[in-house]
Coordinates of C-alpha atoms in Angstrom, one line a residue:
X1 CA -37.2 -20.6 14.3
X2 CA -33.5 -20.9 15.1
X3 CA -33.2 -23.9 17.3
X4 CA -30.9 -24.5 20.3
X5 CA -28.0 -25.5 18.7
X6 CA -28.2 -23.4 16.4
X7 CA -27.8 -20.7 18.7
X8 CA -25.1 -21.9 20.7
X9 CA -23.2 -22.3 17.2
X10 CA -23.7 -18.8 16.3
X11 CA -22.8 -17.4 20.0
X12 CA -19.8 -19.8 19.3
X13 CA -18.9 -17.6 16.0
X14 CA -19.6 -14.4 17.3
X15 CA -17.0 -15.1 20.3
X16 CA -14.6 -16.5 18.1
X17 CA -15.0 -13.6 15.9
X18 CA -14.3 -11.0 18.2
X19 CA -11.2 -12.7 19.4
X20 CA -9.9 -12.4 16.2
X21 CA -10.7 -8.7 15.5
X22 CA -9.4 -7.8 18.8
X23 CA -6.1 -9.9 17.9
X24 CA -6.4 -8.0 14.5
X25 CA -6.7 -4.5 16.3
X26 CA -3.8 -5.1 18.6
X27 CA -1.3 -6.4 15.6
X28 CA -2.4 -3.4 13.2
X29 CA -2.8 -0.5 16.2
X30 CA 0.4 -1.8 18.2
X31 CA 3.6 0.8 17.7
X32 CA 2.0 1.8 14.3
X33 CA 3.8 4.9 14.5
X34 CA 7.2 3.2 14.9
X35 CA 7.3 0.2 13.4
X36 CA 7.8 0.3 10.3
X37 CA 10.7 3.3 11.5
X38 CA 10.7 6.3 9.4
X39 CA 8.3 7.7 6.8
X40 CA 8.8 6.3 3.5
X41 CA 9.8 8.5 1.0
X42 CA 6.3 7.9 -1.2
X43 CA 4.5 7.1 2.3
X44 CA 5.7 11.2 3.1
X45 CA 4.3 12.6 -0.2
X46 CA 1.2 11.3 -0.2
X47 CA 1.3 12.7 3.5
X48 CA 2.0 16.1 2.5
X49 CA -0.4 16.1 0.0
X50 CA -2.9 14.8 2.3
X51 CA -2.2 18.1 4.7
X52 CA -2.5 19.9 1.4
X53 CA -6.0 18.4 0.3
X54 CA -7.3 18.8 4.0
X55 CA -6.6 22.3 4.2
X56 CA -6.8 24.2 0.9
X57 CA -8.5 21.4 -1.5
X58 CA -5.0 21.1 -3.6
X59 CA -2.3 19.0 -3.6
X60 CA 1.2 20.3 -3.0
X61 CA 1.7 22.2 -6.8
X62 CA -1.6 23.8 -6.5
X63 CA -3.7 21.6 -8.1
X64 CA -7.4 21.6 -7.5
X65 CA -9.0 18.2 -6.3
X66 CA -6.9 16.4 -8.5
X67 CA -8.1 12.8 -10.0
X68 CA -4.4 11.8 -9.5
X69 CA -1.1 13.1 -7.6
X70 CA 1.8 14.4 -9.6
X71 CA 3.5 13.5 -5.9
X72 CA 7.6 13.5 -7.3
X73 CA 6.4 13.8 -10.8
X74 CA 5.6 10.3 -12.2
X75 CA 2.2 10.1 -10.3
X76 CA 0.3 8.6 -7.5
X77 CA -2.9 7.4 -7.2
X78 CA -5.0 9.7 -5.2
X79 CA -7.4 7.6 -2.9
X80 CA -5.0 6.9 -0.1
X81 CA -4.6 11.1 0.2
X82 CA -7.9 11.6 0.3
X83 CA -8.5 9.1 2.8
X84 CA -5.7 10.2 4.9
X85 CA -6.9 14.2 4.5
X86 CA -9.8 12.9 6.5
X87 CA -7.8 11.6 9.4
X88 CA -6.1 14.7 9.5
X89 CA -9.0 16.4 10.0
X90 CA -10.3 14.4 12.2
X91 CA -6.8 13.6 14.4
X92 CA -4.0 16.5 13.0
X93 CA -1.0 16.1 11.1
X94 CA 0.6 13.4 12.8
X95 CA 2.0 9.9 11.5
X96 CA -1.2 7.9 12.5
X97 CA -3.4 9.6 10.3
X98 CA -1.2 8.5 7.7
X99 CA -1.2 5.0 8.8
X100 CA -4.8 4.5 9.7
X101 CA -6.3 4.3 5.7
X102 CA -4.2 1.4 5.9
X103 CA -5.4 -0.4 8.8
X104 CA -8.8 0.3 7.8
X105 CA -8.4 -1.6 4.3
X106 CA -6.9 -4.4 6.0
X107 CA -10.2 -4.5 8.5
X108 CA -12.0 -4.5 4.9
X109 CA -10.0 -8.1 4.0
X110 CA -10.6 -9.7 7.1
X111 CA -14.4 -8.2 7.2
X112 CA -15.2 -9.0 3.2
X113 CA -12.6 -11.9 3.5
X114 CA -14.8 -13.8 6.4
X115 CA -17.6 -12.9 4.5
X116 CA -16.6 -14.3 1.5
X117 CA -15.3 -17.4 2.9
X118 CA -18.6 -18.2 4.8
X119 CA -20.5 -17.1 1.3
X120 CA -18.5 -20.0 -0.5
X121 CA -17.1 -22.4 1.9
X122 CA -19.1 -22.1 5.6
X123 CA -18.7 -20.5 8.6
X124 CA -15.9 -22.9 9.6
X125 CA -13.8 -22.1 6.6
X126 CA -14.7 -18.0 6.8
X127 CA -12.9 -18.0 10.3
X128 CA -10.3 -19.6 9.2
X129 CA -9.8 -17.6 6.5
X130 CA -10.1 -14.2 9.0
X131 CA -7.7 -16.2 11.4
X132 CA -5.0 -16.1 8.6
X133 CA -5.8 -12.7 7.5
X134 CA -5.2 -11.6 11.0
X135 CA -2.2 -13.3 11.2
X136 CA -0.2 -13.6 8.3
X137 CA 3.0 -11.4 7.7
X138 CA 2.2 -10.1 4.2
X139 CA -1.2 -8.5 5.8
X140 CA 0.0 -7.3 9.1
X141 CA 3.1 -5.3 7.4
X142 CA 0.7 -3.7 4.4
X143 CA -1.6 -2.6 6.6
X144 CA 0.8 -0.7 8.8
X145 CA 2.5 2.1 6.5
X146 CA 0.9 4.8 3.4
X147 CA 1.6 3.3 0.4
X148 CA -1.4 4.6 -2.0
X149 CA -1.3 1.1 -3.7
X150 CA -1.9 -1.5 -0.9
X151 CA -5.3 -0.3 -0.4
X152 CA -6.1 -2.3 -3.9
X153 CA -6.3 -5.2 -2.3
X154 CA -8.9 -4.2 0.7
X155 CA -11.2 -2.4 -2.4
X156 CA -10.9 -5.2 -4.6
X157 CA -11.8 -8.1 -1.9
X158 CA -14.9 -5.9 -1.2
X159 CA -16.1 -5.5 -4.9
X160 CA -16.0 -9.2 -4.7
X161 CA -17.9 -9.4 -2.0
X162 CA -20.9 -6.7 -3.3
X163 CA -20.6 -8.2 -6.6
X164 CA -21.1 -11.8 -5.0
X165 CA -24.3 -10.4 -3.2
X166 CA -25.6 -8.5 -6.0
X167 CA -25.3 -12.2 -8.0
X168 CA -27.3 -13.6 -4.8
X169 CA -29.8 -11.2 -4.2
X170 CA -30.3 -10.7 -8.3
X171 CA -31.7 -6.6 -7.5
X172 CA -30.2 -4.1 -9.7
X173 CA -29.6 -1.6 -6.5
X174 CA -26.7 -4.1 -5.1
X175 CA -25.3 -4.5 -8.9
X176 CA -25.2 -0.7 -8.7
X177 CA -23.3 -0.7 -5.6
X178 CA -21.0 -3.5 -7.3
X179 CA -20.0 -1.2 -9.7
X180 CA -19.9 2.1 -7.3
X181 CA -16.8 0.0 -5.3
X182 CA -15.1 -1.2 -8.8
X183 CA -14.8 2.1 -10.1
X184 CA -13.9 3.4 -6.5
X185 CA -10.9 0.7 -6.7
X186 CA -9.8 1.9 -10.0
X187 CA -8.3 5.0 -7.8
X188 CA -6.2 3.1 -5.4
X189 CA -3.7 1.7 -8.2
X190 CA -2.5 2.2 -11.4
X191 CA -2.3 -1.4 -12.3
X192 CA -6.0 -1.7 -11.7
X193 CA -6.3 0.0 -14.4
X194 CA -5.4 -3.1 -16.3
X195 CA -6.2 -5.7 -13.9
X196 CA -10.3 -4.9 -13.1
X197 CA -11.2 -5.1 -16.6
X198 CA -9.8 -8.4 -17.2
X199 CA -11.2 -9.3 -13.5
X200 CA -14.8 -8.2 -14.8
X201 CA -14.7 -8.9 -18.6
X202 CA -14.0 -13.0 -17.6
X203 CA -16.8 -13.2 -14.4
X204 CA -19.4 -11.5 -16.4
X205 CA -19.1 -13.8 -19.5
X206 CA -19.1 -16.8 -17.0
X207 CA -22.1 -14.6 -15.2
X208 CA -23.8 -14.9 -18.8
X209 CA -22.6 -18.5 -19.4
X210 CA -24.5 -19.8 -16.0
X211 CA -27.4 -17.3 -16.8
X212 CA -27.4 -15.5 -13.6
X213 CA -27.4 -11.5 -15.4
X214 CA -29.8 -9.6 -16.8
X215 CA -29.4 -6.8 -19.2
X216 CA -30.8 -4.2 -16.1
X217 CA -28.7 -5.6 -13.3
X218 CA -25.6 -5.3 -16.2
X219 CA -26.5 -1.4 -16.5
X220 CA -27.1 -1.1 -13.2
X221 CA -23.6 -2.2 -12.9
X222 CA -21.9 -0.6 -15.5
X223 CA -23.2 3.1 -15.0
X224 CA -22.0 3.8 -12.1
X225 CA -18.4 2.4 -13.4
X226 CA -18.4 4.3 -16.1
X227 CA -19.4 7.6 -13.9
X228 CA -16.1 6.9 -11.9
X229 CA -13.6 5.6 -14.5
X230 CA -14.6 8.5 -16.9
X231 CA -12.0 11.1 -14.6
X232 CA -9.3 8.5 -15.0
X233 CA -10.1 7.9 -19.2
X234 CA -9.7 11.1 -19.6
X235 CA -6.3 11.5 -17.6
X236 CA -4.6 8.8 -19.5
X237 CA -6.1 10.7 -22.5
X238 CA -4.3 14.3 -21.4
X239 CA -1.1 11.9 -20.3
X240 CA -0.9 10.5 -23.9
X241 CA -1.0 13.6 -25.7
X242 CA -4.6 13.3 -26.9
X243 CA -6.1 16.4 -25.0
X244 CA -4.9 19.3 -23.2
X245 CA -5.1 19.4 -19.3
X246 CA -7.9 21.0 -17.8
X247 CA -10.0 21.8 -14.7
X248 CA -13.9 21.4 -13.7
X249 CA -15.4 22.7 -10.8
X250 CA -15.0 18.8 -9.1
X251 CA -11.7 18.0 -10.3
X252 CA -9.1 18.5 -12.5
X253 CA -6.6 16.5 -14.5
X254 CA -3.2 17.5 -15.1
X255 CA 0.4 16.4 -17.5
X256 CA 2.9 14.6 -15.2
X257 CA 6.1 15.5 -16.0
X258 CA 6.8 12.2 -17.0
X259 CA 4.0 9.1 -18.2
X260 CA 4.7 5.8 -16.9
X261 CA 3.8 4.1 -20.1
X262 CA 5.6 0.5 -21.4
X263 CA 5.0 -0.9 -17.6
X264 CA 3.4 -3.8 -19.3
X265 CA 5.0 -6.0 -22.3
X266 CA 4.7 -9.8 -23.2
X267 CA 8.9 -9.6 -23.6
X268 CA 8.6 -9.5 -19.5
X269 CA 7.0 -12.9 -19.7
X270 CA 10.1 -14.7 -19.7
X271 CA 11.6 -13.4 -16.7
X272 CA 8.6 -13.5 -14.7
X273 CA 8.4 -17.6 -14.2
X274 CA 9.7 -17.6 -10.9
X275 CA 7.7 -14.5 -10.1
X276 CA 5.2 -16.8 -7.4
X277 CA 7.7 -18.3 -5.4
X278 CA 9.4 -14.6 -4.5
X279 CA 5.4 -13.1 -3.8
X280 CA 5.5 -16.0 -1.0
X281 CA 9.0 -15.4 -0.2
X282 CA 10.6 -11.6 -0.1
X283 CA 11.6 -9.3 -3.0
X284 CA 14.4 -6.6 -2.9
X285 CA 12.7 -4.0 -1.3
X286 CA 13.0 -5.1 2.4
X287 CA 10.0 -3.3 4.0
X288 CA 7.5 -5.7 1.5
X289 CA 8.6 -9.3 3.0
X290 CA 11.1 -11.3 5.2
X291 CA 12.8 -14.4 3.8
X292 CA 12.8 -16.0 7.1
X293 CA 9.3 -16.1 7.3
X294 CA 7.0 -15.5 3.7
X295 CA 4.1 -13.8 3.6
X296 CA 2.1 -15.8 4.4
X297 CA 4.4 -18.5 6.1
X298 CA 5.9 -21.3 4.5
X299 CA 3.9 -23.9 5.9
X300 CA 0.9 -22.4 3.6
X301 CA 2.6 -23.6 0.4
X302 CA 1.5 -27.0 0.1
X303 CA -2.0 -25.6 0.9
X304 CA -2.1 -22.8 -1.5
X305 CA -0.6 -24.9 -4.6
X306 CA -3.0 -27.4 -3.8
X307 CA -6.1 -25.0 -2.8
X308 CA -5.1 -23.5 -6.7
X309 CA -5.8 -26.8 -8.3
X310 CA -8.8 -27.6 -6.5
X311 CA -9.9 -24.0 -7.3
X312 CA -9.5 -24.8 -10.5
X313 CA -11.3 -27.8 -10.5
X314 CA -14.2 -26.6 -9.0
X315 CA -14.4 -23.6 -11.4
X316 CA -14.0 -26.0 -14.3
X317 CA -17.1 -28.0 -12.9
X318 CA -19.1 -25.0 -12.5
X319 CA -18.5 -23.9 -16.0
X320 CA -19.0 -27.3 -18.0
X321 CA -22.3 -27.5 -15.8
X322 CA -23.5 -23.8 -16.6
X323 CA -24.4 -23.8 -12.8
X324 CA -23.3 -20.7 -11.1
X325 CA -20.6 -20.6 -7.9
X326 CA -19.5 -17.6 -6.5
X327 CA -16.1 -19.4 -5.7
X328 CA -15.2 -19.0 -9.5
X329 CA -15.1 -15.3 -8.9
X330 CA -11.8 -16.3 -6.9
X331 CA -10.6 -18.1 -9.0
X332 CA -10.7 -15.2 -12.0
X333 CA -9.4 -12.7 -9.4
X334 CA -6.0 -14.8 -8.5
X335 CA -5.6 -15.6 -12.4
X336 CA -6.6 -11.8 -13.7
X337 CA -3.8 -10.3 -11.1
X338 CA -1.1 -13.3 -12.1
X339 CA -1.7 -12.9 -15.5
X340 CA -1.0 -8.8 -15.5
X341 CA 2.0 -9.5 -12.9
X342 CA 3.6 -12.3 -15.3
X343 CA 3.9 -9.6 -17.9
X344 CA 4.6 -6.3 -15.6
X345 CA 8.1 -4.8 -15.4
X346 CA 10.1 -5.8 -12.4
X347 CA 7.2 -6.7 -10.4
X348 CA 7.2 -7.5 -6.7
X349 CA 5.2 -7.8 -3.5
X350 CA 3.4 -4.5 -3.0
X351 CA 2.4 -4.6 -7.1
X352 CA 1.0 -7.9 -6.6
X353 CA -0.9 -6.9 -3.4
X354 CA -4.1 -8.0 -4.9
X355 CA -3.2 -11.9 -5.5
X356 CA -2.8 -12.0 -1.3
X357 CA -6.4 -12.8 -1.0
X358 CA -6.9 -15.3 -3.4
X359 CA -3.9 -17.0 -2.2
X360 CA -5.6 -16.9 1.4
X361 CA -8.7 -18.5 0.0
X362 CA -7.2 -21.2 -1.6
X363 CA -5.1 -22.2 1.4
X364 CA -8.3 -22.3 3.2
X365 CA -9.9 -23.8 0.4
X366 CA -7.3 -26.9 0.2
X367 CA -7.9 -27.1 4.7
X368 CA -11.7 -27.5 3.9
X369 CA -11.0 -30.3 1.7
X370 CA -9.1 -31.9 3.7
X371 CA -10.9 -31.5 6.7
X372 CA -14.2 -33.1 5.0
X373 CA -12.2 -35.7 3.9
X374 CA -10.7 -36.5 8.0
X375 CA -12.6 -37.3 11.5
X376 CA -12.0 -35.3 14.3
X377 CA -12.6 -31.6 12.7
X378 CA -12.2 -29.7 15.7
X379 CA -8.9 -30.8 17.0
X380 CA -7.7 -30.4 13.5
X381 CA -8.5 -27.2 13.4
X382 CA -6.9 -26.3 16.4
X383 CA -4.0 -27.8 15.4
X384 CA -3.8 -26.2 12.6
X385 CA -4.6 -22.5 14.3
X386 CA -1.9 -23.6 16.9
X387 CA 0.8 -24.1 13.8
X388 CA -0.2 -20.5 13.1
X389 CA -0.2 -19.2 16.2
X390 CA 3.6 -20.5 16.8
X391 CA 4.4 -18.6 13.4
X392 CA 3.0 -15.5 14.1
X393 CA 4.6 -15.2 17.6
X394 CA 7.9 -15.8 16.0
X395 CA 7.4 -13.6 13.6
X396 CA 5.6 -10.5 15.7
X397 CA 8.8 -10.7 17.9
X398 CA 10.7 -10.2 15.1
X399 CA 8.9 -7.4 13.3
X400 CA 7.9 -6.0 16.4
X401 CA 11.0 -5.8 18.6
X402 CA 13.8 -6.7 16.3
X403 CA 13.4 -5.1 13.0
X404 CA 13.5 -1.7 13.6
X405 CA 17.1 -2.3 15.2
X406 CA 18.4 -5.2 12.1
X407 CA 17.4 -3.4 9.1
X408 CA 18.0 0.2 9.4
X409 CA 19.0 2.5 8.1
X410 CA 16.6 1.1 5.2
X411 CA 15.9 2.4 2.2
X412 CA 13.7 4.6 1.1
X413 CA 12.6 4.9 4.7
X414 CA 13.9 8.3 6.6
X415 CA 13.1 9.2 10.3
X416 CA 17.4 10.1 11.3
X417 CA 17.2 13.5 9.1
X418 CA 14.0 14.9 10.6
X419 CA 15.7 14.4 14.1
X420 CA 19.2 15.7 13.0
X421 CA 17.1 18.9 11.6
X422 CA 15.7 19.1 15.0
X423 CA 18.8 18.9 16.6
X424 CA 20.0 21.4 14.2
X425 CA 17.3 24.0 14.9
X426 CA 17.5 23.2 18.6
X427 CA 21.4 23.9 19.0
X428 CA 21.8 26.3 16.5
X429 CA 18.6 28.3 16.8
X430 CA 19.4 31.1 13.9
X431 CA 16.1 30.6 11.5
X432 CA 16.0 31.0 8.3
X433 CA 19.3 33.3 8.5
X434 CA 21.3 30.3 8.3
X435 CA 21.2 28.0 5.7
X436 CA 20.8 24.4 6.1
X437 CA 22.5 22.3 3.4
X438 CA 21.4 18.6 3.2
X439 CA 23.3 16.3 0.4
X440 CA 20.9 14.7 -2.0
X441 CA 23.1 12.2 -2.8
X442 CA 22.9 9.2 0.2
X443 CA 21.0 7.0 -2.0
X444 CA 18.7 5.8 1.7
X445 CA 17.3 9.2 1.5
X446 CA 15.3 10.2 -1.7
X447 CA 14.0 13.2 -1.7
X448 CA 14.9 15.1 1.0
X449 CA 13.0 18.2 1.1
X450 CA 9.7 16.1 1.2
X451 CA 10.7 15.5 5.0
X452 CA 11.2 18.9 5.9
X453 CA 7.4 19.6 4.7
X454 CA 6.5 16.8 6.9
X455 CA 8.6 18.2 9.7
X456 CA 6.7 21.6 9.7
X457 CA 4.1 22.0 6.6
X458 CA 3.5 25.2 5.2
X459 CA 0.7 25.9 2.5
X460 CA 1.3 24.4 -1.1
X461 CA 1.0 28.4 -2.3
X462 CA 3.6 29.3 0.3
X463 CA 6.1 26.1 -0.7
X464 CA 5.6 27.0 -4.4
X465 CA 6.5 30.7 -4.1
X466 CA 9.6 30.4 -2.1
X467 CA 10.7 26.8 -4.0
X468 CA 13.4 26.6 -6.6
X469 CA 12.1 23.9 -9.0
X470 CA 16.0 22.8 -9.9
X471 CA 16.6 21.4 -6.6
X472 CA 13.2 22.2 -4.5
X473 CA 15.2 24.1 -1.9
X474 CA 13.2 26.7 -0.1
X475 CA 13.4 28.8 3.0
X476 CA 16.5 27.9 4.4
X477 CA 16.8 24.5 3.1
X478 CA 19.3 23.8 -0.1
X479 CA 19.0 20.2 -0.8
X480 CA 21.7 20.4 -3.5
X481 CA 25.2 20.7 -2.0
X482 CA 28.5 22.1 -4.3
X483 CA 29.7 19.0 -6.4
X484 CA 33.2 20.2 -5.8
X485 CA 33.7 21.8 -2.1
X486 CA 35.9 24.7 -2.7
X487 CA 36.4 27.8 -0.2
X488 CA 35.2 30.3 -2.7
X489 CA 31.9 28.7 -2.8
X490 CA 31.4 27.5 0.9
X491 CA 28.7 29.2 2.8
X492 CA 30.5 29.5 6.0
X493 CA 27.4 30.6 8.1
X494 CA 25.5 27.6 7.3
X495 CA 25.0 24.0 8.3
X496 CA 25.6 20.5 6.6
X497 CA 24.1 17.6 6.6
X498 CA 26.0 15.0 4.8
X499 CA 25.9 11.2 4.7
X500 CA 27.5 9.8 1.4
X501 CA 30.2 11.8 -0.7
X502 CA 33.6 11.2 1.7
X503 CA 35.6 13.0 -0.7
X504 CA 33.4 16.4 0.1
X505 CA 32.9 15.5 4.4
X506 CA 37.0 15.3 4.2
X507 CA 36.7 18.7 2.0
X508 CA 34.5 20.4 5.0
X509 CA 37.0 19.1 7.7
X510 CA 40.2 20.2 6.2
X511 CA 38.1 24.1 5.6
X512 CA 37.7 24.0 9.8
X513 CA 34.2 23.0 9.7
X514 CA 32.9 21.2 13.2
X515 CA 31.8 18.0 13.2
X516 CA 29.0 15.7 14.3
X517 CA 28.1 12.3 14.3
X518 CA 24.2 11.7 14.4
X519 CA 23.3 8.1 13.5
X520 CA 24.3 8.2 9.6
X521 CA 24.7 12.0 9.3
X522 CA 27.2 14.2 10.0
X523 CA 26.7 17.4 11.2
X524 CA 28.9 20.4 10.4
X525 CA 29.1 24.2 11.3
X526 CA 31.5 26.7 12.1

């Protein structure tokens, strides 16, 4: 029987809980569609493709349930599309069903993130650990825009989690669901590829060391893995040259027009050191991080460098005592993912996305120590929730009012030529009888045409049969203006966009073109 107090405790949870999703719902949900401004450019692909999948079971090339997008030709991982295609169904083609896979993988941190803490630390330590989720930059901005490989970090904290319970409960069914979420991860990023084998090959020989697997719950585990990484073997086998491309009636597996082999090499070691401090700082890209904030504040440092020694110390205990602790499976996670960053090419914030929850936990994990180790628990924990709290208001009236306005145009995010089209086809309302010409070369705008698909999308067999493959122009979009303006080759009845090349704007001015300003386009017509 579950006595008084113990009832009151768990009301207490429960109402604490549900503050925290709704806090959780409000900072994911609020002006998703506008903040971050724009579509980015891989965000849009993956969008289109999405449409593409929803409605005819292909990508954009025609490709039949593919195991992974060609998107501009390099590749994409296809989970995010897929998940998206579903919203689309569900909602239409409209920016929030690209934007809500996201939000739902960050509800799967904070949900197998509380659960996890509470597994290893106590209930205490589990809502703290959801608090930070909640309110920490790095998670709020990741879970807000498409990028395929963000939602690594939502299907990795949840393997975790099933493979924790599986360890717990010791019956081959929940190893077998273990396994059914690893492989399922192993299509949400390329880099997991590289990262979940190390991740599993290091927990199950400490899973043999404590002797908590049997050979059943290990096949139970690994079949199901197999089943799903089996697609993905066999694309890096077509991608390598070993076998030809080809097509079953589930899915098919196609050549990119380019591999993106030699991402990983020990000669990237040495300019990786200082690879941590910029994860809890910003990189170059500005849409991953702000300097004036961190990802996950600066006031966690002390706590996460700490929280990784203790970590450490705790794992070492549990190995030299052969007794199991489902903590250690932290522990390999953070290390796995640093060790494959340390030795990946140029990497940053959104390729690191997985090491965001183990550096959560260990934060936590260093506030739990030094919480037993104090008196008054409860008004340190408030005071530390209130630090927080101070931190995230800052920061949300940044991100949320300001940032739009301070950092655009950025790059690699375009909303200004979707409504300069419109204003185009609004004001100058002649079809496809008039060409519109949009420069290709404003290095803020990467592949335009993708956001004229978005604008109005057509079917993929429609696109392919009207697109010229040099430039992708179709219809009346050209997305490759003259390199040298010249009367001769000037289409006088048509429209251009340009943004970058001053020597070919001055070019259309001196030939009596029109002219018109539209945030950083110009628009000119006769």
């Amino acid at each position: 029987m579950i006595d008084k107090e113990q009832r009151k405790e768990n009301r207490k949870v429960v109402v604490v809980l549900a503050a925290i999703g709704a806090v959780f719902l409000f900072t994911r949900l609020f002006l998703l569609t506008s903040v971050p401004r724009g579509l980015n450019v891989d965000e849009a692909g993956m969008a289109y493709d999405a449409f593409c999948l929803a409605n005819y079971g292909t990508d954009r090339y025609m490709t039949w349930h593919p195991v992974y997008l060609t998107n501009f030709g390099s590749g994409q991982s296809a989970m995010y599309a897929y998940l998206a295609s579903i919203f689309i169904k569900i909602i239409g083609f409209r920016p929030a069903a690209f934007r809500l896979p996201a939000v739902c993988l960050g509800a799967a941190v904070l949900i197998f993130g509380y659960l996890i803490g509470k597994e290893t630390m106590g209930k205490r330590s589990g809502l703290l650990l959801a608090g930070l989720i909640t309110l920490c930059p790095y998670f709020i901005m990741a879970s807000r825009w498409g990028l395929d490989c963000n939602l690594f970090l939502g299907f990795f904290t949840m393997s975790v989690y099933w493979l924790m319970l599986a360890v717990k409960r010791e019956k081959p069914g929940w190893f077998a669901l273990a396994g059914l979420s690893f492989g399922f991860s192993l299509y949400t990023y390329a880099v997991s590829y590289v990262m979940l084998p190390l991740f599993l090959f290091f927990s199950f020989l400490y899973l043999l060391w404590s002797g908590k697997l049997k050979l059943k719950q290990a096949a139970a585990f690994a079949i199901p893995l197999a089943v799903l990484a089996a697609p993905l073997l066999l694309f890096i086998a077509v991608n390598s040259g070993y076998l030809e491309p080809f097509r079953t009636p589930l899915f098919t597996i196609q050549r990119m027009d380019y591999f993106r082999a030699g991402e990983f090499s020990l000669e990237f070691l040495q300019g990786n050191w200082g690879v941590l401090p910029q994860l809890l700082s910003s990189d170059l890209v500005q849409y991953n991080g702000f300097a004036e904030f961190g990802t996950l504040y600066y006031v966690s440092v002390p706590f996460l460098l700490a929280g990784i020694v203790l970590s450490l110390i705790r794992t070492v205990k549990s190995v030299a005592g052969r007794q199991y602790d489902g903590q250690t499976f932290i522990t390999i996670m953070f290390w796995s993912v640093m060790s494959v960053v340390m030795v990946m090419r140029l990497p940053n914030i959104n390729k690191a996305n997985a090491v965001y929850f183990p550096a959560v936990y260990c934060v936590v994990l260093a506030f739990d120590f030094v919480l037993g180790k104090l008196p008054w628990k409860k008004t340190l924990t408030c005071g530390v929730g209130a630090v927080y709290l101070v931190c995230f208001l800052f920061f949300a009236r940044y991100y949320y009012f300001e940032y739009s306005d301070d950092r655009y145009p950025q790059k690699y995010f375009e909303n200004d030529l979707r409504l300069a089209l419109d204003l185009v086809e609004e004001e100058y309302p002649r079809g496809t009888e008039r060409n519109i010409y949009v420069d290709g070369y404003f290095d803020i705008v990467s592949q335009p045409y993708i956001y004229t698909l978005i604008r109005r999308p057509i079917s993929p067999e429609e696109w392919l049969a009207k697109r010229d493959p040099a430039d992708n122009s179709y219809d009346n979009y050209r997305f490759t203006v003259p390199e040298e303006i010249i009367p001769e080759e000037l289409d006088w009845d048509g429209i251009y966009l340009m943004s970058s090349r001053n020597e070919e704007i001055e070019k259309l001015r001196t030939a009596g073109f029109q002219e018109r300003e539209f945030h950083y386009w110009i628009i000119f017509s006769k």
